[in-house]
PDB file of C-alpha atoms in Angstrom:
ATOM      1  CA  UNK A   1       8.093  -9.578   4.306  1.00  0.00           C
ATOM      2  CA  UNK A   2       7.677  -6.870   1.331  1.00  0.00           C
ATOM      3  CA  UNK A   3       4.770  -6.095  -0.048  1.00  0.00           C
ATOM      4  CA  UNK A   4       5.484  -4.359  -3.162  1.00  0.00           C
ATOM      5  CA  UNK A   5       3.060  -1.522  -5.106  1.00  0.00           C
ATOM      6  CA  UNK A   6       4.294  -0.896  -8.995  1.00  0.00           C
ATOM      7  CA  UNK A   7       2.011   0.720 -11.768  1.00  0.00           C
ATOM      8  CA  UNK A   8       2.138   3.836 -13.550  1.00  0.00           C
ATOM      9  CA  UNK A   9       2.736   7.590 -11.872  1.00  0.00           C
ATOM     10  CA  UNK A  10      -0.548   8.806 -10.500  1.00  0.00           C
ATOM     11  CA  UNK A  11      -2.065   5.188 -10.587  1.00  0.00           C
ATOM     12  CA  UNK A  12      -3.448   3.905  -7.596  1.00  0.00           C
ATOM     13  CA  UNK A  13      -2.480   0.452  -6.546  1.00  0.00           C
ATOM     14  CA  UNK A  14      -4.082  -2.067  -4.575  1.00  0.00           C
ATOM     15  CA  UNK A  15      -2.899  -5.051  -2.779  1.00  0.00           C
ATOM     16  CA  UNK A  16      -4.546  -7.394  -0.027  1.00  0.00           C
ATOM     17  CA  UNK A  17      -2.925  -8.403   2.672  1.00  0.00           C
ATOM     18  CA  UNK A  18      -3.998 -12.488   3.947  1.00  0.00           C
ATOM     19  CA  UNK A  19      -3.900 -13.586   7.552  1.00  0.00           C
ATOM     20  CA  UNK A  20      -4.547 -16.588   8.713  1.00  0.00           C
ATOM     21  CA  UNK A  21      -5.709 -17.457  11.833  1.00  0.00           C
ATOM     22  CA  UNK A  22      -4.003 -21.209  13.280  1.00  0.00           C
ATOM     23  CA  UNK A  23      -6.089 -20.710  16.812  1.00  0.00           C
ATOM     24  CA  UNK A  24      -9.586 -21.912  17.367  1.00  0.00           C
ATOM     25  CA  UNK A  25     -10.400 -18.248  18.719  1.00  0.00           C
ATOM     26  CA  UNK A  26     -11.085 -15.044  17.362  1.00  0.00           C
ATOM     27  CA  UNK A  27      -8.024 -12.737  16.676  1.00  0.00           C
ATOM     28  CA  UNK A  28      -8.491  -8.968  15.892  1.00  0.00           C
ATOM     29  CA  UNK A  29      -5.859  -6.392  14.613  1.00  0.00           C
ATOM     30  CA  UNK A  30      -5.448  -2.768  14.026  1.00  0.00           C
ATOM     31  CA  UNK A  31      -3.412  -1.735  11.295  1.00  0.00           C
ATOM     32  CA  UNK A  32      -1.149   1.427  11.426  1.00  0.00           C
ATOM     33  CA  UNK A  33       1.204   2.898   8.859  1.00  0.00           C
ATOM     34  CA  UNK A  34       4.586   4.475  10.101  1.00  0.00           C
ATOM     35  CA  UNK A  35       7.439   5.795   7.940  1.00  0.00           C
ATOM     36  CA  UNK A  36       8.752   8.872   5.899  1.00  0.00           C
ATOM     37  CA  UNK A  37       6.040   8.448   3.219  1.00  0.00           C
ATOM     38  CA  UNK A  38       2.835   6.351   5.013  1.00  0.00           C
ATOM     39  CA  UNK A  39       0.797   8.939   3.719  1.00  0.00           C
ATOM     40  CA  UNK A  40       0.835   7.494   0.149  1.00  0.00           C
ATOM     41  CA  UNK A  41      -0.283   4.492   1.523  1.00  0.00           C
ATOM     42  CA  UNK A  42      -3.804   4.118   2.832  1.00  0.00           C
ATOM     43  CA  UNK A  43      -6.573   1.239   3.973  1.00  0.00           C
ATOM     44  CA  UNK A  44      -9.466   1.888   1.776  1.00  0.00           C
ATOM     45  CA  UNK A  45     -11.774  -0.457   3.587  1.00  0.00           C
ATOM     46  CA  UNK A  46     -10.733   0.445   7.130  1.00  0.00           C
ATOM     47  CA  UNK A  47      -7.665  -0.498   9.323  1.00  0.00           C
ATOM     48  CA  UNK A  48      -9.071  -3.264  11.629  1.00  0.00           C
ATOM     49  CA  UNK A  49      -9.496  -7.072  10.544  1.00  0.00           C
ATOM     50  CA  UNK A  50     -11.420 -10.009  12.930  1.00  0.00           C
ATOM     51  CA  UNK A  51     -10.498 -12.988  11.710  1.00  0.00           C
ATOM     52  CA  UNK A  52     -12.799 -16.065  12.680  1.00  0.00           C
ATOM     53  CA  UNK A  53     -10.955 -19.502  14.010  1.00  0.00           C
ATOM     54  CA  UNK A  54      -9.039 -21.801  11.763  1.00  0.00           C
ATOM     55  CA  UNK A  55      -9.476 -18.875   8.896  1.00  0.00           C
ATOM     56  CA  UNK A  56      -8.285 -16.471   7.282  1.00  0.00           C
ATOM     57  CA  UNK A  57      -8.759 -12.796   7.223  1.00  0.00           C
ATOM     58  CA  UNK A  58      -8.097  -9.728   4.444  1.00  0.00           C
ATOM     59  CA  UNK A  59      -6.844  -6.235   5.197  1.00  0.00           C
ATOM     60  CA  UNK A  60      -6.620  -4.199   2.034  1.00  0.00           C
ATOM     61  CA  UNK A  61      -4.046  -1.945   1.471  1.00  0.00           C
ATOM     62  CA  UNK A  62      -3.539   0.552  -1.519  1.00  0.00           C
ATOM     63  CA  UNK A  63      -0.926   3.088  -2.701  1.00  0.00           C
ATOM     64  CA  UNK A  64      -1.348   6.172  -4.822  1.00  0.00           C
ATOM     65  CA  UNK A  65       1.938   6.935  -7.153  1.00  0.00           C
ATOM     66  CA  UNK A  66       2.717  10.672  -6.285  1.00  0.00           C
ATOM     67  CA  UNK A  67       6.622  10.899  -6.814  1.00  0.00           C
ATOM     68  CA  UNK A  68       8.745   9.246  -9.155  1.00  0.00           C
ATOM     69  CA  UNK A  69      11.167   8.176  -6.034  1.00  0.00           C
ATOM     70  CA  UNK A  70      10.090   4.896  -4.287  1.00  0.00           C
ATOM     71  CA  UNK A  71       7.886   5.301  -1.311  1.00  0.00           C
ATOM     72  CA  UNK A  72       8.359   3.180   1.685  1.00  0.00           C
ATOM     73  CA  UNK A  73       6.073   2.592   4.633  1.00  0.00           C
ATOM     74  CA  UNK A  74       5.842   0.333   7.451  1.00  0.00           C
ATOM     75  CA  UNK A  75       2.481  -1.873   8.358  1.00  0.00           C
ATOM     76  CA  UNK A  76       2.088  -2.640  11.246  1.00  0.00           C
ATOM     77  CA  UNK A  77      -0.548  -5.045  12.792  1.00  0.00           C
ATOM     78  CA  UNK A  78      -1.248  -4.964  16.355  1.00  0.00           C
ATOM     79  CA  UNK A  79      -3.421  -7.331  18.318  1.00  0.00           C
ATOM     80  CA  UNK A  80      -6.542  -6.645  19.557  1.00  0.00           C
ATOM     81  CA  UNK A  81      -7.470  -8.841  22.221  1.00  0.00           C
ATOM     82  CA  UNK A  82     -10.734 -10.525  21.207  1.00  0.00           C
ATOM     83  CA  UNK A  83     -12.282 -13.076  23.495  1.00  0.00           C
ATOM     84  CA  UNK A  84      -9.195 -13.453  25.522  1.00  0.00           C
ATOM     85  CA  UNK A  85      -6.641 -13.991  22.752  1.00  0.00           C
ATOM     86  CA  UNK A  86      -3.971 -12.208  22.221  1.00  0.00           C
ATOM     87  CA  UNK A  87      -2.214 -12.639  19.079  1.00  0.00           C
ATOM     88  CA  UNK A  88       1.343 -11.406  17.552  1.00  0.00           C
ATOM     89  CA  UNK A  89       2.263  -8.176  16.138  1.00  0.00           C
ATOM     90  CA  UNK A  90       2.844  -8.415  12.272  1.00  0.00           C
ATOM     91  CA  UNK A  91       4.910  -6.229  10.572  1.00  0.00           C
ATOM     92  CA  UNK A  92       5.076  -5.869   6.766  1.00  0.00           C
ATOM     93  CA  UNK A  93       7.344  -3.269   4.834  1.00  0.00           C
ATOM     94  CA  UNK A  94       5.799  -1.749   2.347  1.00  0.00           C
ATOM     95  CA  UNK A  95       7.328  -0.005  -1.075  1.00  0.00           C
ATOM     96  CA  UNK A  96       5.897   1.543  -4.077  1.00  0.00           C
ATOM     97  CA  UNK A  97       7.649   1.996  -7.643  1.00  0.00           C
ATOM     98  CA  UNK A  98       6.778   3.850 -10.745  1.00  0.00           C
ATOM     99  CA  UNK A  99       7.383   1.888 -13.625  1.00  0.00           C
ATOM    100  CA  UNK A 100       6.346   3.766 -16.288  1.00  0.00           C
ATOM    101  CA  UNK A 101       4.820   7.630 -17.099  1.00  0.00           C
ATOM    102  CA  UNK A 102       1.763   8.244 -19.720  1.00  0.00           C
ATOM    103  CA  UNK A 103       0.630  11.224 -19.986  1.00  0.00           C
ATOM    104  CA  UNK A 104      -2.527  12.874 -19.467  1.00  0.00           C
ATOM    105  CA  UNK A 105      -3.210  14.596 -22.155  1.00  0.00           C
ATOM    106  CA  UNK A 106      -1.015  16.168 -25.464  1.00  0.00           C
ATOM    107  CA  UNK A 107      -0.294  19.563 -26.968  1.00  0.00           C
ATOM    108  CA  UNK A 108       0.910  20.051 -30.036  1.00  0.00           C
ATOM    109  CA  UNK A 109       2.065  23.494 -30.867  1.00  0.00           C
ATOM    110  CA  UNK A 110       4.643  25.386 -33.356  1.00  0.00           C
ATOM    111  CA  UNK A 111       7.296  27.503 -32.586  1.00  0.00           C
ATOM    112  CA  UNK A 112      10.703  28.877 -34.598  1.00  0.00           C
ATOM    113  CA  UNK A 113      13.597  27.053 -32.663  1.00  0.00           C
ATOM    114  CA  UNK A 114      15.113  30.429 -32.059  1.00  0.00           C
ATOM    115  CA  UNK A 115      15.446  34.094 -33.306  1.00  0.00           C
ATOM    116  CA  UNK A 116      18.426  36.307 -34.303  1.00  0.00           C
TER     117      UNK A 116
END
């Protein structure tokens, strides 16, 4: 699975990740982000999700546009065993695009093209 982050360069981007929960007992995760470029990905509202039984759960997930290259990360989900349960390890690839550049601000100036 590919979770893809597009926008503008410096934008930050934010995507939620659903889990859901098919056990009548409480399953936890911590999230971790491994790869050449996990630093331009980051967990805003912290990196562990409980998810309730029979429900689902949110981990939020957002990326900050630094390079005009695409950025690529790994997320990885790890059980943490709540109340006896041990659930799967999820893992999620993650990759960022710029799709377009505006600029921050404008100068105009004027200047002869070039001198003898």
């Amino acid at each position: 699975n590919t979770i893809e982050f597009t926008g503008a360069l410096h934008a930050t981007v934010v995507k939620e990740v659903r889990l859901r929960n098919p056990s009548s007992n409480t399953l936890a995760y911590n999230a971790i982000l491994v790869g050449r470029d996990a630093d331009d990905f980051s967990f805003p509202k912290g990196n562990t999700v409980s998810i309730p039984g029979t429900r689902q759960g949110f981990i939020t997930v957002e990326s900050t546009m630094r390079f005009l290259r695409p950025a690529e990360a790994l997320l990885i989900l790890i059980s943490n065993k709540a109340g006896g349960t041990d659930g799967a390890t999820l893992t999620f690839s993650l990759k960022s695009e710029v799709k377009n550049i505006e600029p921050l601000g404008m100068i105009k100036c004027r200047s002869p093209c070039y001198e003898l």
